[in-house]
Amino acid sequence: MPKDKLSTYYLLAAEGAHLEVVQFLVDEVQADVNNADSSKQTSLHVLAGVERETQRHIQTMAFLLEKGADPNAEADDQYTRTKYYNIIQLC
């Protein structure tokens, strides 16, 4: 799979908190858990940026942290970063 498509699928799966898809992409296809979009948002930032985080979002964030996602990654968006640091405490 081309790397740019893998990155797109991975970030979309993370944003939707599709844990099983994220697990597959990370474990089987070796998606980079620290991949960032053009705004420097990683999957953790994307998860934190959703309007209503659910238990699935928190579980997906916990999985990514276990797999080495960088909790200190900086995004360009101040709102996302602030919300991210508040949510990361739940994981």
C-alpha positions as CSV (number, residue, x, y, z in Angstrom):
1,M,0.0,0.0,0.0
2,P,1.4,3.4,-0.9
3,K,2.6,5.3,2.2
4,D,0.4,8.4,1.6
5,K,-2.7,6.2,1.3
6,L,-1.8,4.3,4.5
7,S,-1.3,7.6,6.3
8,T,-4.7,8.8,5.2
9,Y,-6.5,5.6,6.1
10,Y,-4.7,5.5,9.5
11,L,-5.7,9.1,10.4
12,L,-9.3,8.6,9.3
13,A,-9.5,5.4,11.3
14,A,-8.1,7.1,14.4
15,E,-10.4,10.1,14.0
16,G,-13.4,7.8,14.0
17,A,-12.0,5.8,16.9
18,H,-12.2,2.6,14.9
19,L,-10.0,0.7,17.3
20,E,-9.9,-2.6,15.4
21,V,-8.9,-0.8,12.1
22,V,-6.3,1.2,13.9
23,Q,-4.9,-2.0,15.6
24,F,-4.8,-3.7,12.2
25,L,-3.0,-0.8,10.5
26,V,-0.5,-0.5,13.3
27,D,0.1,-4.2,14.0
28,E,-0.2,-5.7,10.6
29,V,0.6,-3.0,8.1
30,Q,3.1,-1.1,10.3
31,A,1.4,2.3,10.2
32,D,3.5,4.9,11.9
33,V,1.7,5.9,15.2
34,N,3.5,9.3,15.1
35,N,2.5,10.1,11.6
36,A,1.3,13.8,11.3
37,D,-0.8,15.7,8.8
38,S,0.1,19.0,7.2
39,S,-0.9,20.8,10.5
40,K,1.5,18.5,12.5
41,Q,-1.5,16.8,14.1
42,T,-0.9,13.2,15.0
43,S,-3.5,10.6,15.5
44,L,-3.6,11.5,19.2
45,H,-4.3,15.1,18.4
46,V,-7.0,14.1,15.9
47,L,-8.7,11.9,18.5
48,A,-8.6,14.7,21.0
49,G,-10.0,17.1,18.5
50,V,-13.3,15.4,18.1
51,E,-16.4,17.2,19.4
52,R,-17.5,14.4,21.7
53,E,-14.9,11.9,22.8
54,T,-16.3,8.5,23.8
55,Q,-14.9,5.6,25.6
56,R,-13.8,4.3,22.2
57,H,-11.7,7.4,21.6
58,I,-10.0,7.0,25.0
59,Q,-9.4,3.3,24.3
60,T,-7.9,4.1,20.9
61,M,-5.7,6.8,22.5
62,A,-4.5,4.3,25.1
63,F,-3.7,1.7,22.4
64,L,-1.7,4.3,20.5
65,L,0.2,5.3,23.6
66,E,1.0,1.7,24.3
67,K,2.4,1.4,20.7
68,G,4.7,4.4,21.2
69,A,2.7,7.4,20.1
70,D,4.4,10.5,21.3
71,P,2.3,12.2,23.9
72,N,4.5,15.3,23.7
73,A,4.0,15.9,19.9
74,E,3.2,19.5,19.2
75,A,0.4,20.5,16.8
76,D,-0.1,23.9,15.2
77,D,-3.6,24.2,16.7
78,Q,-3.6,25.6,20.3
79,Y,-7.2,24.4,21.0
80,T,-6.3,20.8,19.9
81,R,-3.2,20.8,22.1
82,T,-5.1,22.1,25.2
83,K,-7.9,19.6,24.8
84,Y,-5.4,16.8,24.0
85,Y,-3.5,17.4,27.2
86,N,-6.7,17.3,29.2
87,I,-7.9,14.0,27.6
88,I,-4.5,12.3,27.7
89,Q,-4.8,12.3,31.5
90,L,-7.7,9.8,31.2
91,C,-5.6,7.2,29.4
